PDB file of C-alpha atoms in Angstrom:
ATOM      1  CA  LYS A 846      -7.773  -8.022  12.280  1.00 47.00           C
ATOM      2  CA  LEU A 847      -7.959 -11.721  11.587  1.00 46.00           C
ATOM      3  CA  ILE A 848      -4.936 -12.850   9.591  1.00 45.00           C
ATOM      4  CA  TYR A 849      -4.842 -16.489   8.649  1.00 47.00           C
ATOM      5  CA  ASN A 850      -2.999 -19.138   6.682  1.00 47.00           C
ATOM      6  CA  GLN A 851      -5.465 -21.027   4.487  1.00 46.00           C
ATOM      7  CA  SER A 852      -3.668 -24.341   4.961  1.00 47.00           C
ATOM      8  CA  ASN A 853      -4.232 -24.411   8.728  1.00 49.00           C
ATOM      9  CA  ILE A 854      -7.815 -23.317   9.343  1.00 48.00           C
ATOM     10  CA  GLN A 855     -11.211 -23.452   7.705  1.00 49.00           C
ATOM     11  CA  PHE A 856     -14.216 -21.134   8.020  1.00 47.00           C
ATOM     12  CA  SER A 857     -17.861 -22.015   8.469  1.00 46.00           C
ATOM     13  CA  GLN A 858     -21.136 -20.172   8.956  1.00 44.00           C
ATOM     14  CA  PRO A 859     -21.848 -18.999  11.606  1.00 41.00           C
ATOM     15  CA  PRO A 860     -18.266 -17.742  11.812  1.00 46.00           C
ATOM     16  CA  LEU A 861     -16.097 -20.353  13.446  1.00 51.00           C
ATOM     17  CA  LEU A 862     -12.471 -21.247  12.918  1.00 59.00           C
ATOM     18  CA  PHE A 863     -11.780 -24.958  12.752  1.00 59.00           C
ATOM     19  CA  ASP A 864      -8.265 -26.145  13.498  1.00 64.00           C
ATOM     20  CA  GLN A 865      -7.152 -28.473  10.698  1.00 64.00           C
ATOM     21  CA  SER A 866      -4.179 -29.826  12.645  1.00 68.00           C
ATOM     22  CA  GLY A 867      -6.269 -32.388  14.521  1.00 71.00           C
ATOM     23  CA  ASN A 868      -5.730 -30.692  17.899  1.00 75.00           C
ATOM     24  CA  ASP A 869      -9.291 -29.278  18.041  1.00 71.00           C
ATOM     25  CA  ASN A 870      -8.139 -25.742  18.875  1.00 71.00           C
ATOM     26  CA  ASN A 871     -11.281 -24.212  17.354  1.00 68.00           C
ATOM     27  CA  TRP A 872     -12.188 -20.537  17.736  1.00 67.00           C
ATOM     28  CA  GLU A 873     -15.526 -18.779  17.803  1.00 68.00           C
ATOM     29  CA  LEU A 874     -15.384 -15.252  16.380  1.00 66.00           C
ATOM     30  CA  HIS A 875     -17.014 -12.180  17.952  1.00 66.00           C
ATOM     31  CA  ASN A 876     -17.034  -8.519  16.861  1.00 65.00           C
ATOM     32  CA  PHE A 877     -15.252  -9.173  13.566  1.00 66.00           C
ATOM     33  CA  GLU A 878     -16.332  -7.468  10.331  1.00 64.00           C
ATOM     34  CA  LEU A 879     -16.415 -10.370   7.867  1.00 62.00           C
ATOM     35  CA  ALA A 880     -19.234  -9.305   5.541  1.00 61.00           C
ATOM     36  CA  ASP A 881     -18.353  -5.904   4.033  1.00 63.00           C
ATOM     37  CA  GLU A 882     -15.223  -6.434   1.933  1.00 59.00           C
ATOM     38  CA  ASP A 883     -15.251  -2.761   0.879  1.00 61.00           C
ATOM     39  CA  SER A 884     -15.019  -1.496   4.465  1.00 60.00           C
ATOM     40  CA  VAL A 885     -11.816  -0.193   6.022  1.00 56.00           C
ATOM     41  CA  ASP A 886     -12.838  -2.282   9.041  1.00 62.00           C
ATOM     42  CA  PHE A 887     -13.001  -5.574   7.106  1.00 66.00           C
ATOM     43  CA  ASP A 888     -11.130  -8.001   9.330  1.00 61.00           C
ATOM     44  CA  LEU A 889     -10.461 -11.070   7.204  1.00 62.00           C
ATOM     45  CA  MET A 890      -7.252 -11.351   5.228  1.00 61.00           C
ATOM     46  CA  VAL A 891      -4.870 -14.036   4.066  1.00 60.00           C
ATOM     47  CA  ASP A 892      -1.248 -14.076   5.162  1.00 61.00           C
ATOM     48  CA  GLY A 893       1.367 -16.688   5.909  1.00 63.00           C
ATOM     49  CA  PRO A 894       4.808 -17.975   4.946  1.00 68.00           C
ATOM     50  CA  SER A 895       3.812 -18.372   1.297  1.00 69.00           C
ATOM     51  CA  THR A 896       1.867 -15.106   0.964  1.00 74.00           C
ATOM     52  CA  ASN A 897       3.449 -12.584   3.330  1.00 87.00           C
ATOM     53  CA  PHE A 898       1.936  -9.206   2.392  1.00 91.00           C
ATOM     54  CA  ALA A 899       3.299  -5.755   3.119  1.00 93.00           C
ATOM     55  CA  THR A 900       1.846  -3.647   5.942  1.00 93.00           C
ATOM     56  CA  TYR A 901       2.849  -0.314   7.413  1.00 94.00           C
ATOM     57  CA  ASN A 902       6.118  -0.488   9.333  1.00 92.00           C
ATOM     58  CA  SER A 903       5.216   0.329  12.933  1.00 90.00           C
ATOM     59  CA  LEU A 904       8.905   0.415  13.914  1.00 87.00           C
ATOM     60  CA  ALA A 905       9.467   3.545  11.835  1.00 81.00           C
ATOM     61  CA  ALA A 906       7.744   6.875  11.341  1.00 65.00           C
ATOM     62  CA  VAL A 907       7.199   7.725  15.001  1.00 68.00           C
ATOM     63  CA  PRO A 908       4.867   9.363  16.163  1.00 82.00           C
ATOM     64  CA  THR A 909       2.420   8.103  13.499  1.00 88.00           C
ATOM     65  CA  VAL A 910      -0.288   5.916  15.067  1.00 89.00           C
ATOM     66  CA  PHE A 911      -0.721   2.471  13.477  1.00 91.00           C
ATOM     67  CA  ALA A 912      -3.724   0.171  13.911  1.00 89.00           C
ATOM     68  CA  SER A 913      -5.845  -2.497  12.198  1.00 86.00           C
ATOM     69  CA  GLY A 914      -3.016  -4.949  11.771  1.00 86.00           C
ATOM     70  CA  ASN A 915      -0.696  -2.069  10.778  1.00 92.00           C
ATOM     71  CA  LEU A 916      -2.836  -1.353   7.721  1.00 92.00           C
ATOM     72  CA  THR A 917      -3.914   2.089   8.913  1.00 92.00           C
ATOM     73  CA  ALA A 918      -1.561   4.990   9.640  1.00 91.00           C
ATOM     74  CA  ARG A 919      -2.947   8.102  11.329  1.00 89.00           C
ATOM     75  CA  ASN A 920      -1.444  11.439  12.195  1.00 87.00           C
ATOM     76  CA  ALA A 921      -0.836  11.698  15.946  1.00 85.00           C
ATOM     77  CA  GLY A 922      -2.374  15.170  16.145  1.00 80.00           C
ATOM     78  CA  ALA A 923       0.356  17.399  14.779  1.00 78.00           C
ATOM     79  CA  ASN A 924      -0.075  20.189  12.271  1.00 81.00           C
ATOM     80  CA  ALA A 925       2.922  18.724  10.457  1.00 82.00           C
ATOM     81  CA  TRP A 926       3.549  15.951   7.969  1.00 87.00           C
ATOM     82  CA  GLN A 927       3.800  12.496   9.509  1.00 87.00           C
ATOM     83  CA  GLN A 928       4.440   9.417   7.421  1.00 90.00           C
ATOM     84  CA  GLY A 929       3.848   5.712   7.111  1.00 90.00           C
ATOM     85  CA  ASN A 930       6.075   3.343   5.135  1.00 91.00           C
ATOM     86  CA  ALA A 931       5.525  -0.142   3.784  1.00 93.00           C
ATOM     87  CA  THR A 932       7.419  -3.054   5.311  1.00 92.00           C
ATOM     88  CA  ILE A 933       8.336  -4.462   1.876  1.00 90.00           C
ATOM     89  CA  GLN A 934      10.454  -2.416  -0.493  1.00 89.00           C
ATOM     90  CA  MET A 935       9.932  -2.763  -4.227  1.00 89.00           C
ATOM     91  CA  ARG A 936      12.911  -3.983  -6.187  1.00 81.00           C
ATOM     92  CA  GLY A 937      13.799  -5.333  -9.593  1.00 75.00           C
ATOM     93  CA  ASP A 938      11.983  -5.493 -12.890  1.00 79.00           C
ATOM     94  CA  SER A 939       8.503  -6.029 -11.482  1.00 89.00           C
ATOM     95  CA  ARG A 940       5.085  -4.385 -11.596  1.00 95.00           C
ATOM     96  CA  TYR A 941       3.024  -3.752  -8.472  1.00 95.00           C
ATOM     97  CA  TYR A 942      -0.516  -2.574  -7.783  1.00 97.00           C
ATOM     98  CA  PHE A 943      -2.122  -1.587  -4.486  1.00 95.00           C
ATOM     99  CA  GLU A 944      -4.684   0.831  -3.071  1.00 97.00           C
ATOM    100  CA  ALA A 945      -5.037   3.221  -0.112  1.00 96.00           C
ATOM    101  CA  GLU A 946      -8.107   5.006   1.233  1.00 94.00           C
ATOM    102  CA  ALA A 947      -7.882   8.525   2.665  1.00 92.00           C
ATOM    103  CA  LEU A 948      -9.354   8.634   6.179  1.00 90.00           C
ATOM    104  CA  ASN A 949     -10.950  11.567   7.969  1.00 79.00           C
ATOM    105  CA  ALA A 950      -9.867  15.145   7.338  1.00 67.00           C
ATOM    106  CA  ASP A 951      -7.168  17.594   6.365  1.00 66.00           C
ATOM    107  CA  SER A 952      -4.151  16.978   4.126  1.00 75.00           C
ATOM    108  CA  TYR A 953      -2.809  13.922   2.363  1.00 87.00           C
ATOM    109  CA  GLY A 954       0.076  12.791   0.189  1.00 92.00           C
ATOM    110  CA  ILE A 955       0.935   9.420  -1.335  1.00 95.00           C
ATOM    111  CA  GLY A 956       3.994   8.286  -3.264  1.00 95.00           C
ATOM    112  CA  PHE A 957       7.428   6.705  -3.158  1.00 94.00           C
ATOM    113  CA  GLY A 958      10.935   7.377  -1.964  1.00 92.00           C
ATOM    114  CA  ASP A 959      14.139   5.705  -3.080  1.00 91.00           C
ATOM    115  CA  GLN A 960      16.996   4.608  -0.816  1.00 88.00           C
ATOM    116  CA  ARG A 961      17.685   8.252   0.142  1.00 88.00           C
ATOM    117  CA  TRP A 962      14.261   8.677   1.772  1.00 88.00           C
ATOM    118  CA  ASN A 963      14.422   8.639   5.581  1.00 86.00           C
ATOM    119  CA  PRO A 964      11.469   6.643   6.994  1.00 81.00           C
ATOM    120  CA  ASN A 965      11.869   8.304  10.397  1.00 80.00           C
ATOM    121  CA  GLN A 966      11.773  11.955   9.381  1.00 82.00           C
ATOM    122  CA  ASN A 967       8.800  14.213  10.076  1.00 80.00           C
ATOM    123  CA  ASP A 968       7.274  17.330   8.521  1.00 85.00           C
ATOM    124  CA  VAL A 969       8.553  16.501   5.023  1.00 88.00           C
ATOM    125  CA  PHE A 970       6.026  16.006   2.232  1.00 90.00           C
ATOM    126  CA  ILE A 971       6.701  13.022   0.015  1.00 92.00           C
ATOM    127  CA  GLY A 972       8.159  14.391  -3.230  1.00 92.00           C
ATOM    128  CA  GLN A 973       9.982  17.298  -1.606  1.00 91.00           C
ATOM    129  CA  GLN A 974      13.329  15.504  -1.607  1.00 89.00           C
ATOM    130  CA  ALA A 975      15.543  14.080  -4.326  1.00 88.00           C
ATOM    131  CA  GLY A 976      14.537  10.564  -5.308  1.00 89.00           C
ATOM    132  CA  SER A 977      10.907  10.867  -4.232  1.00 92.00           C
ATOM    133  CA  ILE A 978       7.495  11.418  -5.836  1.00 95.00           C
ATOM    134  CA  GLY A 979       4.280  12.482  -4.113  1.00 95.00           C
ATOM    135  CA  TYR A 980       0.692  12.976  -5.258  1.00 96.00           C
ATOM    136  CA  ASN A 981      -0.881  15.869  -3.312  1.00 94.00           C
ATOM    137  CA  GLY A 982      -4.493  15.397  -2.267  1.00 92.00           C
ATOM    138  CA  ALA A 983      -5.128  19.100  -1.654  1.00 90.00           C
ATOM    139  CA  ASN A 984      -4.556  20.306  -5.210  1.00 93.00           C
ATOM    140  CA  GLY A 985      -3.840  17.260  -7.396  1.00 95.00           C
ATOM    141  CA  ASN A 986      -0.237  18.331  -8.015  1.00 96.00           C
ATOM    142  CA  ILE A 987       2.564  15.847  -8.443  1.00 97.00           C
ATOM    143  CA  HIS A 988       5.784  16.562  -6.540  1.00 96.00           C
ATOM    144  CA  ILE A 989       8.952  15.058  -8.002  1.00 95.00           C
ATOM    145  CA  ASN A 990      12.429  15.656  -6.568  1.00 93.00           C
ATOM    146  CA  GLY A 991      11.251  18.874  -4.922  1.00 93.00           C
ATOM    147  CA  THR A 992       9.380  20.336  -7.910  1.00 95.00           C
ATOM    148  CA  ALA A 993       5.575  20.488  -8.095  1.00 96.00           C
ATOM    149  CA  SER A 994       3.476  20.505 -11.281  1.00 96.00           C
ATOM    150  CA  ALA A 995      -0.146  19.978 -12.274  1.00 97.00           C
ATOM    151  CA  TYR A 996      -1.132  16.331 -12.622  1.00 97.00           C
ATOM    152  CA  GLY A 997      -4.650  15.158 -11.679  1.00 97.00           C
ATOM    153  CA  ASN A 998      -7.688  15.730  -9.516  1.00 96.00           C
ATOM    154  CA  SER A 999      -7.573  16.435  -5.806  1.00 94.00           C
ATOM    155  CA  TYR A1000      -8.756  13.737  -3.401  1.00 92.00           C
ATOM    156  CA  SER A1001     -10.057  13.712   0.155  1.00 88.00           C
ATOM    157  CA  VAL A1002     -11.735  11.615   2.838  1.00 90.00           C
ATOM    158  CA  GLY A1003     -13.225   8.376   1.531  1.00 91.00           C
ATOM    159  CA  ASP A1004     -11.402   8.441  -1.787  1.00 94.00           C
ATOM    160  CA  VAL A1005      -9.397   5.368  -2.744  1.00 95.00           C
ATOM    161  CA  VAL A1006      -6.106   6.131  -4.482  1.00 96.00           C
ATOM    162  CA  GLN A1007      -4.861   3.428  -6.840  1.00 97.00           C
ATOM    163  CA  VAL A1008      -1.149   2.953  -7.376  1.00 97.00           C
ATOM    164  CA  ALA A1009       0.474   1.193 -10.326  1.00 97.00           C
ATOM    165  CA  ALA A1010       4.269   1.007 -10.154  1.00 95.00           C
ATOM    166  CA  ASP A1011       6.067  -0.358 -13.224  1.00 95.00           C
ATOM    167  CA  MET A1012       9.690  -0.946 -12.256  1.00 91.00           C
ATOM    168  CA  ASP A1013      10.277  -2.712 -15.563  1.00 90.00           C
ATOM    169  CA  ASN A1014       9.604   0.387 -17.703  1.00 92.00           C
ATOM    170  CA  ASN A1015      10.232   3.010 -14.952  1.00 92.00           C
ATOM    171  CA  PHE A1016       6.697   4.461 -14.794  1.00 95.00           C
ATOM    172  CA  VAL A1017       4.236   5.292 -12.002  1.00 96.00           C
ATOM    173  CA  TRP A1018       0.511   5.991 -12.305  1.00 97.00           C
ATOM    174  CA  PHE A1019      -2.097   7.091  -9.770  1.00 98.00           C
ATOM    175  CA  GLY A1020      -5.869   6.707  -9.958  1.00 98.00           C
ATOM    176  CA  ILE A1021      -8.835   7.835  -7.881  1.00 97.00           C
ATOM    177  CA  ASN A1022     -11.868   5.613  -7.345  1.00 97.00           C
ATOM    178  CA  GLY A1023     -11.338   3.670 -10.559  1.00 97.00           C
ATOM    179  CA  THR A1024     -10.230   6.565 -12.804  1.00 98.00           C
ATOM    180  CA  TRP A1025      -6.562   6.804 -13.751  1.00 98.00           C
ATOM    181  CA  GLN A1026      -5.327  10.391 -13.599  1.00 98.00           C
ATOM    182  CA  SER A1027      -3.870  12.620 -16.311  1.00 97.00           C
ATOM    183  CA  SER A1028      -5.951  10.787 -18.975  1.00 97.00           C
ATOM    184  CA  ALA A1029      -4.018   7.544 -18.491  1.00 98.00           C
ATOM    185  CA  THR A1030      -5.835   4.350 -19.433  1.00 98.00           C
ATOM    186  CA  GLN A1031      -5.726   0.793 -18.180  1.00 97.00           C
ATOM    187  CA  ALA A1032      -4.504  -0.274 -21.635  1.00 98.00           C
ATOM    188  CA  GLN A1033      -1.565   2.149 -21.474  1.00 97.00           C
ATOM    189  CA  ILE A1034      -0.598   0.915 -18.025  1.00 98.00           C
ATOM    190  CA  GLU A1035      -0.742  -2.724 -19.099  1.00 98.00           C
ATOM    191  CA  ALA A1036       1.282  -1.989 -22.244  1.00 97.00           C
ATOM    192  CA  GLY A1037       3.973  -0.026 -20.384  1.00 96.00           C
ATOM    193  CA  ASP A1038       3.084   3.133 -22.321  1.00 97.00           C
ATOM    194  CA  GLY A1039       4.157   6.033 -20.095  1.00 95.00           C
ATOM    195  CA  THR A1040       2.626   8.829 -22.188  1.00 95.00           C
ATOM    196  CA  ASN A1041       0.338   9.881 -19.322  1.00 97.00           C
ATOM    197  CA  ALA A1042       2.320   8.507 -16.397  1.00 97.00           C
ATOM    198  CA  ALA A1043       2.891  10.556 -13.263  1.00 96.00           C
ATOM    199  CA  TRP A1044       6.644   9.904 -13.519  1.00 94.00           C
ATOM    200  CA  ASN A1045       8.765   8.341 -16.236  1.00 91.00           C
ATOM    201  CA  ALA A1046      12.038   8.117 -14.303  1.00 89.00           C
ATOM    202  CA  PHE A1047      11.086   5.560 -11.687  1.00 86.00           C
ATOM    203  CA  ASN A1048      14.450   3.886 -12.099  1.00 82.00           C
ATOM    204  CA  ALA A1049      16.211   3.511  -8.744  1.00 81.00           C
ATOM    205  CA  ASP A1050      17.241   0.067  -7.502  1.00 82.00           C
ATOM    206  CA  MET A1051      14.680   0.231  -4.688  1.00 83.00           C
ATOM    207  CA  TYR A1052      11.565   2.203  -3.760  1.00 90.00           C
ATOM    208  CA  GLN A1053       9.496   2.299  -0.608  1.00 90.00           C
ATOM    209  CA  PHE A1054       5.815   3.172  -0.597  1.00 92.00           C
ATOM    210  CA  VAL A1055       5.075   6.239   1.565  1.00 91.00           C
ATOM    211  CA  THR A1056       1.930   8.019   2.729  1.00 91.00           C
ATOM    212  CA  VAL A1057       1.874  11.292   4.674  1.00 89.00           C
ATOM    213  CA  THR A1058      -0.800  13.236   6.562  1.00 88.00           C
ATOM    214  CA  SER A1059      -1.004  16.582   8.319  1.00 83.00           C
ATOM    215  CA  ASP A1060      -3.824  17.137  10.804  1.00 74.00           C
ATOM    216  CA  SER A1061      -3.957  19.156  14.010  1.00 62.00           C
ATOM    217  CA  GLY A1062      -6.997  17.115  15.077  1.00 66.00           C
ATOM    218  CA  GLY A1063      -5.201  13.791  14.955  1.00 61.00           C
ATOM    219  CA  ASN A1064      -7.677  12.028  12.672  1.00 76.00           C
ATOM    220  CA  ALA A1065      -6.187  12.173   9.186  1.00 86.00           C
ATOM    221  CA  GLY A1066      -4.770   8.925   7.942  1.00 90.00           C
ATOM    222  CA  TRP A1067      -4.578   6.214   5.336  1.00 93.00           C
ATOM    223  CA  ALA A1068      -5.885   2.660   5.137  1.00 93.00           C
ATOM    224  CA  ALA A1069      -3.600   0.674   2.863  1.00 95.00           C
ATOM    225  CA  ASN A1070      -4.440  -2.539   1.027  1.00 95.00           C
ATOM    226  CA  PHE A1071      -1.461  -4.336  -0.478  1.00 94.00           C
ATOM    227  CA  GLY A1072      -3.570  -7.292  -1.599  1.00 92.00           C
ATOM    228  CA  GLN A1073      -4.288  -9.064   1.682  1.00 88.00           C
ATOM    229  CA  LYS A1074      -7.899  -7.884   1.379  1.00 86.00           C
ATOM    230  CA  PRO A1075     -10.084  -7.827  -1.753  1.00 88.00           C
ATOM    231  CA  LEU A1076      -8.981  -4.919  -3.941  1.00 93.00           C
ATOM    232  CA  LEU A1077     -11.742  -2.524  -4.965  1.00 94.00           C
ATOM    233  CA  PHE A1078     -10.703  -1.912  -8.561  1.00 97.00           C
ATOM    234  CA  PRO A1079      -9.372  -4.101 -11.383  1.00 96.00           C
ATOM    235  CA  VAL A1080      -5.677  -4.903 -11.194  1.00 97.00           C
ATOM    236  CA  PRO A1081      -3.928  -4.126 -14.505  1.00 97.00           C
ATOM    237  CA  ASP A1082      -2.820  -7.248 -16.352  1.00 97.00           C
ATOM    238  CA  GLY A1083       0.796  -8.073 -15.548  1.00 96.00           C
ATOM    239  CA  TYR A1084       0.719  -6.349 -12.152  1.00 97.00           C
ATOM    240  CA  GLN A1085       1.110  -8.084  -8.806  1.00 94.00           C
ATOM    241  CA  THR A1086       0.261  -7.358  -5.206  1.00 93.00           C
ATOM    242  CA  LEU A1087       3.046  -6.356  -2.829  1.00 93.00           C
ATOM    243  CA  GLN A1088       4.012  -9.559  -1.046  1.00 90.00           C
ATOM    244  CA  THR A1089       7.151 -11.608  -0.635  1.00 85.00           C
ATOM    245  CA  GLN A1090       6.376 -14.238  -3.275  1.00 83.00           C
ATOM    246  CA  ASN A1091       6.114 -11.488  -5.908  1.00 82.00           C
ATOM    247  CA  LEU A1092       9.582 -10.072  -5.235  1.00 80.00           C
ATOM    248  CA  PRO A1093      12.573 -10.898  -7.468  1.00 73.00           C
ATOM    249  CA  ALA A1094      14.683 -13.835  -6.419  1.00 71.00           C
ATOM    250  CA  ALA A1095      17.585 -12.971  -4.140  1.00 66.00           C
ATOM    251  CA  PRO A1096      20.879 -12.647  -6.078  1.00 66.00           C
ATOM    252  CA  ILE A1097      22.590 -14.763  -3.405  1.00 67.00           C
ATOM    253  CA  ALA A1098      20.489 -17.879  -2.831  1.00 66.00           C
ATOM    254  CA  ASN A1099      22.676 -19.147   0.004  1.00 68.00           C
ATOM    255  CA  GLY A1100      24.917 -16.769   1.942  1.00 63.00           C
ATOM    256  CA  ARG A1101      27.329 -19.569   2.779  1.00 71.00           C
ATOM    257  CA  ASP A1102      28.220 -19.808  -0.905  1.00 67.00           C
ATOM    258  CA  ASN A1103      29.803 -16.322  -0.853  1.00 59.00           C
TER     259      ASN A1103
END
């Protein structure tokens, strides 16, 4: 993956990277996917001190296999649930939107866990424990605090799951390939109307985004997009990508003052 800070380099065609510092450290690019923005293999994304996006946390969730700039998380070949967790936790009265594509075969889950969720545990489906919610790809059920109920359609390889998390009004919605589930609408999501939300008690101080896969063949996985690549579907008005500049201000601006 090619991750760049827009203030330091400039692109041209054919693909070259020109150093804007004056030091002439220019790069010529080879074997990068820079044309197909809809591809999981798209290699161009913006990141830097002012726009530091979430990725999967490769320091947790062993033995999950991470690749593509830690934006893909694949099962290591176990017939058991293995997870991937985002590096940035969601906090405060904010609204976030991101997407994840299901890769390869077998079983999938996507959701959130609060501060009680252990990012290093294995063989636990997201939503099976208190303080967590998981959307099950196999049957479309929603799992909340250990209880499963009917929610939406199933999803499988190649499907893109949309996630809208409203920490202001305590709602979560999931969509598949541009269609919000359980008859939810974009207008409802933008208005904070939780009538058709997947969960209406999304009210902990902190949540971490979690995906899980189970696959004895070692191919099942997720490709997450927290906004560092072009998103495939319209972002609801009032929602932000998951990156540091969109987080609430720290309550203690300077630790030396306390």
